[in-house]
Coordinates of C-alpha atoms in Angstrom, one line a residue:
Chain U
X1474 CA -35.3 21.9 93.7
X1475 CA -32.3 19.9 94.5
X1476 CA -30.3 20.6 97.0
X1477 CA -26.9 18.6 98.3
X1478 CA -27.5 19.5 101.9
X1479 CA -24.4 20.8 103.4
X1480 CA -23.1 19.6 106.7
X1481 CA -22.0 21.6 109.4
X1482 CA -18.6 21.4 110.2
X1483 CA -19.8 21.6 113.8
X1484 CA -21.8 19.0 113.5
X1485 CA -19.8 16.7 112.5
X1486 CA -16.7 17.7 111.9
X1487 CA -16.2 17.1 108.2
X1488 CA -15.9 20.4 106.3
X1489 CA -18.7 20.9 103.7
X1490 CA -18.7 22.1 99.9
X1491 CA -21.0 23.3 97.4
X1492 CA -22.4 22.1 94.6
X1493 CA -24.2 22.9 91.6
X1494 CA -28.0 21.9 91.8
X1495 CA -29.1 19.2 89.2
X1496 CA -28.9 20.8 85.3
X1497 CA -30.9 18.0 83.8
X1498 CA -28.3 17.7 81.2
X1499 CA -29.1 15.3 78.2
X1500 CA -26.2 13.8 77.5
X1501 CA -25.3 10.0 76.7
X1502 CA -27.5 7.1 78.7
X1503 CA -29.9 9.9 79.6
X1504 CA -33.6 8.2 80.1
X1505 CA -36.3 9.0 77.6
X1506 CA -39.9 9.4 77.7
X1507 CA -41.5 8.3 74.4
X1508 CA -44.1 10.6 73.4
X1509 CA -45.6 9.2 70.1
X1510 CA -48.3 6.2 70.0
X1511 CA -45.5 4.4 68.4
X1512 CA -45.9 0.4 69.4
X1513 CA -42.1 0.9 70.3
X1514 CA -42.5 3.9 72.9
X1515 CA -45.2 1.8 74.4
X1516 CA -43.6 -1.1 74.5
X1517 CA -40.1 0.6 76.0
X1518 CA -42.8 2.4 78.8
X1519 CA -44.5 -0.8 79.6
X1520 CA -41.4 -3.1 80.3
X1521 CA -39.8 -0.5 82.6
X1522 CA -36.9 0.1 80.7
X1523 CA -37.0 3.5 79.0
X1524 CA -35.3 4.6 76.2
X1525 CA -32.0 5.4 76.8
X1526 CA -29.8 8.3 74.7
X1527 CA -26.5 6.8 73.1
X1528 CA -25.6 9.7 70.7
X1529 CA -26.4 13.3 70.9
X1530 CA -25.8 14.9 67.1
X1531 CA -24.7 17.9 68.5
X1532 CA -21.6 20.1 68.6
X1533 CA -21.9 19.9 72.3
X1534 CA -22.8 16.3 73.6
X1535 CA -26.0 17.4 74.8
X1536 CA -29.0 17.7 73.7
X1537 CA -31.9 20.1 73.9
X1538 CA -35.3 20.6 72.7
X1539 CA -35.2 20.1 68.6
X1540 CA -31.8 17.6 68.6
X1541 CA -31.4 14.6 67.1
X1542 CA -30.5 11.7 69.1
X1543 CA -29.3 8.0 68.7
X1544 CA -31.6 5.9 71.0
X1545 CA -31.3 2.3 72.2
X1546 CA -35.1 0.9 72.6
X1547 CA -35.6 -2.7 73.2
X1548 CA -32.8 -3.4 71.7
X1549 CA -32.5 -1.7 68.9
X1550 CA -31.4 2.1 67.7
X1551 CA -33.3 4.3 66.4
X1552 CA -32.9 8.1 65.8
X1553 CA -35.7 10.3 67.7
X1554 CA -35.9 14.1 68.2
X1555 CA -36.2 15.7 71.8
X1556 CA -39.3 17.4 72.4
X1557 CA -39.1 18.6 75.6
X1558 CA -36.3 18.7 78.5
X1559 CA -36.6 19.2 81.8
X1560 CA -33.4 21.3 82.0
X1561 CA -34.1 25.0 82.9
X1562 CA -34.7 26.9 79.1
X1563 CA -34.4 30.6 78.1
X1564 CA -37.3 32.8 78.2
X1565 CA -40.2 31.7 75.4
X1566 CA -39.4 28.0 75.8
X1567 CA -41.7 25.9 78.4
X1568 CA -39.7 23.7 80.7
X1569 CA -41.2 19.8 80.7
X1570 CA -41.6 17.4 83.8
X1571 CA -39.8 14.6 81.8
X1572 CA -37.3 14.7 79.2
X1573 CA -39.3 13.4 76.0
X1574 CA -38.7 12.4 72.3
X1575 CA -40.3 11.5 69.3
X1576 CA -39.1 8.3 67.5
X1577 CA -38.2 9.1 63.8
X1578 CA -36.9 5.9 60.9
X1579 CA -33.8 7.0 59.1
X1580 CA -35.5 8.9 56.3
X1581 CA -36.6 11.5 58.5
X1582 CA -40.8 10.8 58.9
X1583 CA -42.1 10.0 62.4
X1584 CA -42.9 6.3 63.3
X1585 CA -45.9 7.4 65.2
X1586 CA -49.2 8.6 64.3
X1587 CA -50.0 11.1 67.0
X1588 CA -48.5 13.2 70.2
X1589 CA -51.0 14.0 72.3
X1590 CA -48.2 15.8 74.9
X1591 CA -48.1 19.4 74.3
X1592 CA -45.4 20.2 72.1
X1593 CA -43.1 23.6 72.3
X1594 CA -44.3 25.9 69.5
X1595 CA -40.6 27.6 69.0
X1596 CA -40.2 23.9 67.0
X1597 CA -41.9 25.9 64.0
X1598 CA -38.9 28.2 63.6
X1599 CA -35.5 26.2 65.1
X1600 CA -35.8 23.0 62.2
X1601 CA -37.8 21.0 59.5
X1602 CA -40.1 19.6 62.2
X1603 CA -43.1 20.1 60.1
X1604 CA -43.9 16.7 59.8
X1605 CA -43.2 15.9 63.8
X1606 CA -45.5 18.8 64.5
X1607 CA -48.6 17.9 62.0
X1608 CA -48.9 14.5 64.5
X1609 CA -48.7 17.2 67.7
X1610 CA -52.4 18.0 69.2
X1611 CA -51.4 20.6 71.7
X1612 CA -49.1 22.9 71.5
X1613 CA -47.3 25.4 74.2
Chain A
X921 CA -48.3 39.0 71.5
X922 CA -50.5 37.7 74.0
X923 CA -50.2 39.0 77.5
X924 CA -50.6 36.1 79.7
X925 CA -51.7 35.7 83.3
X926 CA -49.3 34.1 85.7
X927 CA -51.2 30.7 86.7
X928 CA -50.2 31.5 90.5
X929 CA -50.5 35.1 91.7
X930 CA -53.1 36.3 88.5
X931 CA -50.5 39.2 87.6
X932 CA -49.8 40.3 84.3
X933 CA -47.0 38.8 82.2
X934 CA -45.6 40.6 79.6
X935 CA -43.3 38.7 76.6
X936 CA -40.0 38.4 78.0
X937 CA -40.8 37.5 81.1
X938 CA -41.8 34.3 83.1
X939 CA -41.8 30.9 82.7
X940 CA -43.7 28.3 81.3
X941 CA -44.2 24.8 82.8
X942 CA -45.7 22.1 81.4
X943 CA -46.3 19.2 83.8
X944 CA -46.6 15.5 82.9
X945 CA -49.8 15.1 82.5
X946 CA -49.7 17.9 80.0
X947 CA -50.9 20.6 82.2
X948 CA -49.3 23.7 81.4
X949 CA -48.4 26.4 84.5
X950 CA -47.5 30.3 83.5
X951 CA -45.1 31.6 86.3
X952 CA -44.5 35.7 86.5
X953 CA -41.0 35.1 88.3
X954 CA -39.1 32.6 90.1
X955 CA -41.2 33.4 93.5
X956 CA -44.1 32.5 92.2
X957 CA -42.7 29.1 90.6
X958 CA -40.6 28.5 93.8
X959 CA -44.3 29.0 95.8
X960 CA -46.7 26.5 93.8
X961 CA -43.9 23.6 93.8
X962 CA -43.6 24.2 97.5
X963 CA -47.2 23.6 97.6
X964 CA -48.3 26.8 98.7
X965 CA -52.1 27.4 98.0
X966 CA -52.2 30.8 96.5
X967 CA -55.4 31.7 98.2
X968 CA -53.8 31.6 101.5
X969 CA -50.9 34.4 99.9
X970 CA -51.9 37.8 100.7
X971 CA -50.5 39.4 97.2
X972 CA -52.1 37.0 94.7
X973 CA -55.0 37.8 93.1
X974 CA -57.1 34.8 94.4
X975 CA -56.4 35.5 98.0
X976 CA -58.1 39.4 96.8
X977 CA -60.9 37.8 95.4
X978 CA -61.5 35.1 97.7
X979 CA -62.0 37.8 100.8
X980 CA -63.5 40.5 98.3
X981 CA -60.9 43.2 98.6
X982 CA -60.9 46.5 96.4
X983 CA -64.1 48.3 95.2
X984 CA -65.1 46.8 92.1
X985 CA -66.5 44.0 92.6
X986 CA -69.3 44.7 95.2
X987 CA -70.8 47.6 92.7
X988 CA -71.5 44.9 89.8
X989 CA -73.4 42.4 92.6
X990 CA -75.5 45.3 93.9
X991 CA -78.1 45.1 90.9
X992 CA -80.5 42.8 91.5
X993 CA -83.2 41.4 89.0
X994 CA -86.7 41.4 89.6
X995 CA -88.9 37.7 88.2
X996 CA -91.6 39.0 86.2
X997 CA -95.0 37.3 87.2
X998 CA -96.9 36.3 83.9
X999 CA -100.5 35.0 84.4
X1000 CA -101.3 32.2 81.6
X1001 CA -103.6 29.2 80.9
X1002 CA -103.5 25.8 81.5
X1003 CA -104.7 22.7 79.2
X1004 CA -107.8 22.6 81.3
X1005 CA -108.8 26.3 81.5
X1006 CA -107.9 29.1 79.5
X1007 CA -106.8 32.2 81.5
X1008 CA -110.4 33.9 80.9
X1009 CA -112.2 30.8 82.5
X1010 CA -109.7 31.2 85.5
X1011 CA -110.2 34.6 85.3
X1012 CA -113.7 34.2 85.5
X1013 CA -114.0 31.5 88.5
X1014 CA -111.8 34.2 90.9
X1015 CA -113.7 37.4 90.0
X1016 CA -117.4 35.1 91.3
X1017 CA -118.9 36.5 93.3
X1018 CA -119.5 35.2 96.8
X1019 CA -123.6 34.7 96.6
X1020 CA -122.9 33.2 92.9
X1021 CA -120.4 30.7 94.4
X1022 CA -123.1 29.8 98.1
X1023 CA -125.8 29.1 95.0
X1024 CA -123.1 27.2 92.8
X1025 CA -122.5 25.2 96.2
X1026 CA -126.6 24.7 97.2
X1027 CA -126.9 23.4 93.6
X1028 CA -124.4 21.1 93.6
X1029 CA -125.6 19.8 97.5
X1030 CA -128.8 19.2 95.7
X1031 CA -127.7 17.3 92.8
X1032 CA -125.6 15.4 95.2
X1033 CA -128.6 14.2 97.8
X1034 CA -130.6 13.5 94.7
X1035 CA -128.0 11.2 93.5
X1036 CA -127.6 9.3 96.9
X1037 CA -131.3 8.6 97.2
X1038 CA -131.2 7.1 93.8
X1039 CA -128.4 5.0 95.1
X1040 CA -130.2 4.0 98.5
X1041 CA -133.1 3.0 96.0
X1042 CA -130.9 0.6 94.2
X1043 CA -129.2 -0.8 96.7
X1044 CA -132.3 -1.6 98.9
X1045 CA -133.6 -3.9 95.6
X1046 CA -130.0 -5.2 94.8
X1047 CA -129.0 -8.4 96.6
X1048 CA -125.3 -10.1 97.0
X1049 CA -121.9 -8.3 95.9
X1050 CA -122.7 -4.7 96.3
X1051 CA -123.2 -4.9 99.7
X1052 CA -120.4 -2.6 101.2
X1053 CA -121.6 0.1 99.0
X1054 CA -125.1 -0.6 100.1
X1055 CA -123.9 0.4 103.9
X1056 CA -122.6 4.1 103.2
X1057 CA -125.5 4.5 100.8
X1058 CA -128.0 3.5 103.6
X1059 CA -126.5 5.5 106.2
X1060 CA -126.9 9.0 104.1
X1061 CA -130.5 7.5 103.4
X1062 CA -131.0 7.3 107.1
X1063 CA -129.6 10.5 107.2
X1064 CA -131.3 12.6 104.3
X1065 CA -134.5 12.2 106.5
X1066 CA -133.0 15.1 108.2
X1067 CA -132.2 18.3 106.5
X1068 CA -129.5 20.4 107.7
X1069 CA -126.9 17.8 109.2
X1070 CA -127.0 16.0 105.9
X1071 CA -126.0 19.2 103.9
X1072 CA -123.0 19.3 105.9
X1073 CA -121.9 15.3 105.1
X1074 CA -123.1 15.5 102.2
X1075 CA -120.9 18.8 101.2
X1076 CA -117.7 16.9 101.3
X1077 CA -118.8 14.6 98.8
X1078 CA -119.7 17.9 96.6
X1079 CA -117.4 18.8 93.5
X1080 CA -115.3 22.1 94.4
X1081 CA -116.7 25.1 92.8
X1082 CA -114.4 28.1 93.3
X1083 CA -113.0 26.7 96.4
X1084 CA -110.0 27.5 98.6
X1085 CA -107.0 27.9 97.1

């Protein structure tokens, strides 16, 4: 719930304007939560600087739940797949606290070993994500 | 499809409608509408809002409930043996009679004087270490001269037979 609060003009004489609440957007430098056991997500969570989105392989530049992003992590990029977004969905799809990928190398298989997040189940239908969702232990 | 339950008010949700949450620590939160999403992030405990179904069932309101708790089960008592007696033997002891159990307790008065004279015996010939038991022994001695009074101290010293429960 984020609100800009709006000023009287009464008050304070300045008149007021109003905005759009927050959309959460994933779009370029957005900050990433790993969610894999990868040494690299840990690593990026540990030294307080997350992973950060430099690419979004999308028509639109941003992303949503089952895009393929370009990611800088401790120095290096690496592609990963969002896996939940904290933006507002459509109906069927769960809305996250945190925006959160999965690290993939560049032939397509996951890095890690295991998600222990809950994953969104619509993943089955919208891409090939069957080999991010056989490391998934919960699903929603 | 699977009908869920909204995670705040307890209401029905129907495919379609809702939303889902899932929270960081992976808890996951089923929302009928945006009022009841807009009243758990404000905090709101549900059992405080009239409509939900917790606030119902935490001050018992409609009918059904109170019929199901009105049955209430009755403990069966079962009469069984122990190691030590079997239930005929215990059986047996409560069904005595009460002149069989006064005899049971005359015999065992008996038995009991005869053993504390023996004693008095020894312990008038024994000399050295056994001398605080000599001083009980000697006093029932003293006392089995007479009759009556030394039934009564004696009877404590008695094994129960049939006694008070």
């Amino acid at each position: 719930m984020n609100f800009i609060k709006c000023l009287s003009t009464y008050a304070t004489g300045t008149r007021s304007f109003s905005t759009t609440s927050c959309l959460h957007e994933i779009r370029k430098l957005a900050r990433m939560r790993v969610v894999d056991n990868s040494a690299l997500g840990k690593a990026a969570r540990l030294s307080g600087k997350p992973a950060r989105v430099i690419h979004v392989y999308n028509k639109t530049s941003v992303g949503t739940v089952g895009d393929k992003v370009l990611v800088a992590i401790k120095g290096q990029k690496k592609r990963a797949y969002i896996v939940g977004v904290k933006q507002n969905q459509k109906p069927n799809m769960p809305k996250f606290d945190t925006n959160n990928i999965v690290l993939i190398e560049d032939n397509g298989s996951p890095t890690g070993t295991r998600i222990t997040v809950p994953v969104p189940s619509a993943l089955r239908k919208k891409g090939e994500f069957s080999k991010i969702l056989s490391l998934a232990t919960r699903f929603v | 499809m699977k009908i869920e339950l909204c995670s705040y008010s307890g209401l029905k949700i129907y495919p379609g409608h809702g939303k889902r949450v899932v929270l960081k620590d992976g808890k996951v939160f089923n929302f009928l509408n945006s009022k009841c999403c807009a009243s758990h992030f404000m905090k709101r405990n549900p059992r405080e809002i009239r409509w939900t179904v917790l606030y119902r069932r935490k001050y018992k309101k409609g009918n059904l409930e109170t019929v199901a708790k009105k049955r209430n089960r009755k403990t069966v008592k079962h009469e069984r043996g122990i190691a030590g007696a079997t239930l005929q033997d215990i059986l047996a002891k409560r069904n005595q009679t009460p002149e069989v159990r006064a005899a049971q307790r005359e015999q065992a008065i008996r038995a009991q004087k005869e053993k504390l004279k023996v004693q008095a015996k020894k312990g008038a010939t024994d000399k050295g270490a056994a001398g605080k038991k000599k001083a009980p022994a000697g006093k029932a001695a003293k006392g089995g001269k007479t009759s009556k009074p030394v039934a009564k101290n004696v009877q404590k010293a008695a094994p129960r037979v049939g006694g008070k429960r």
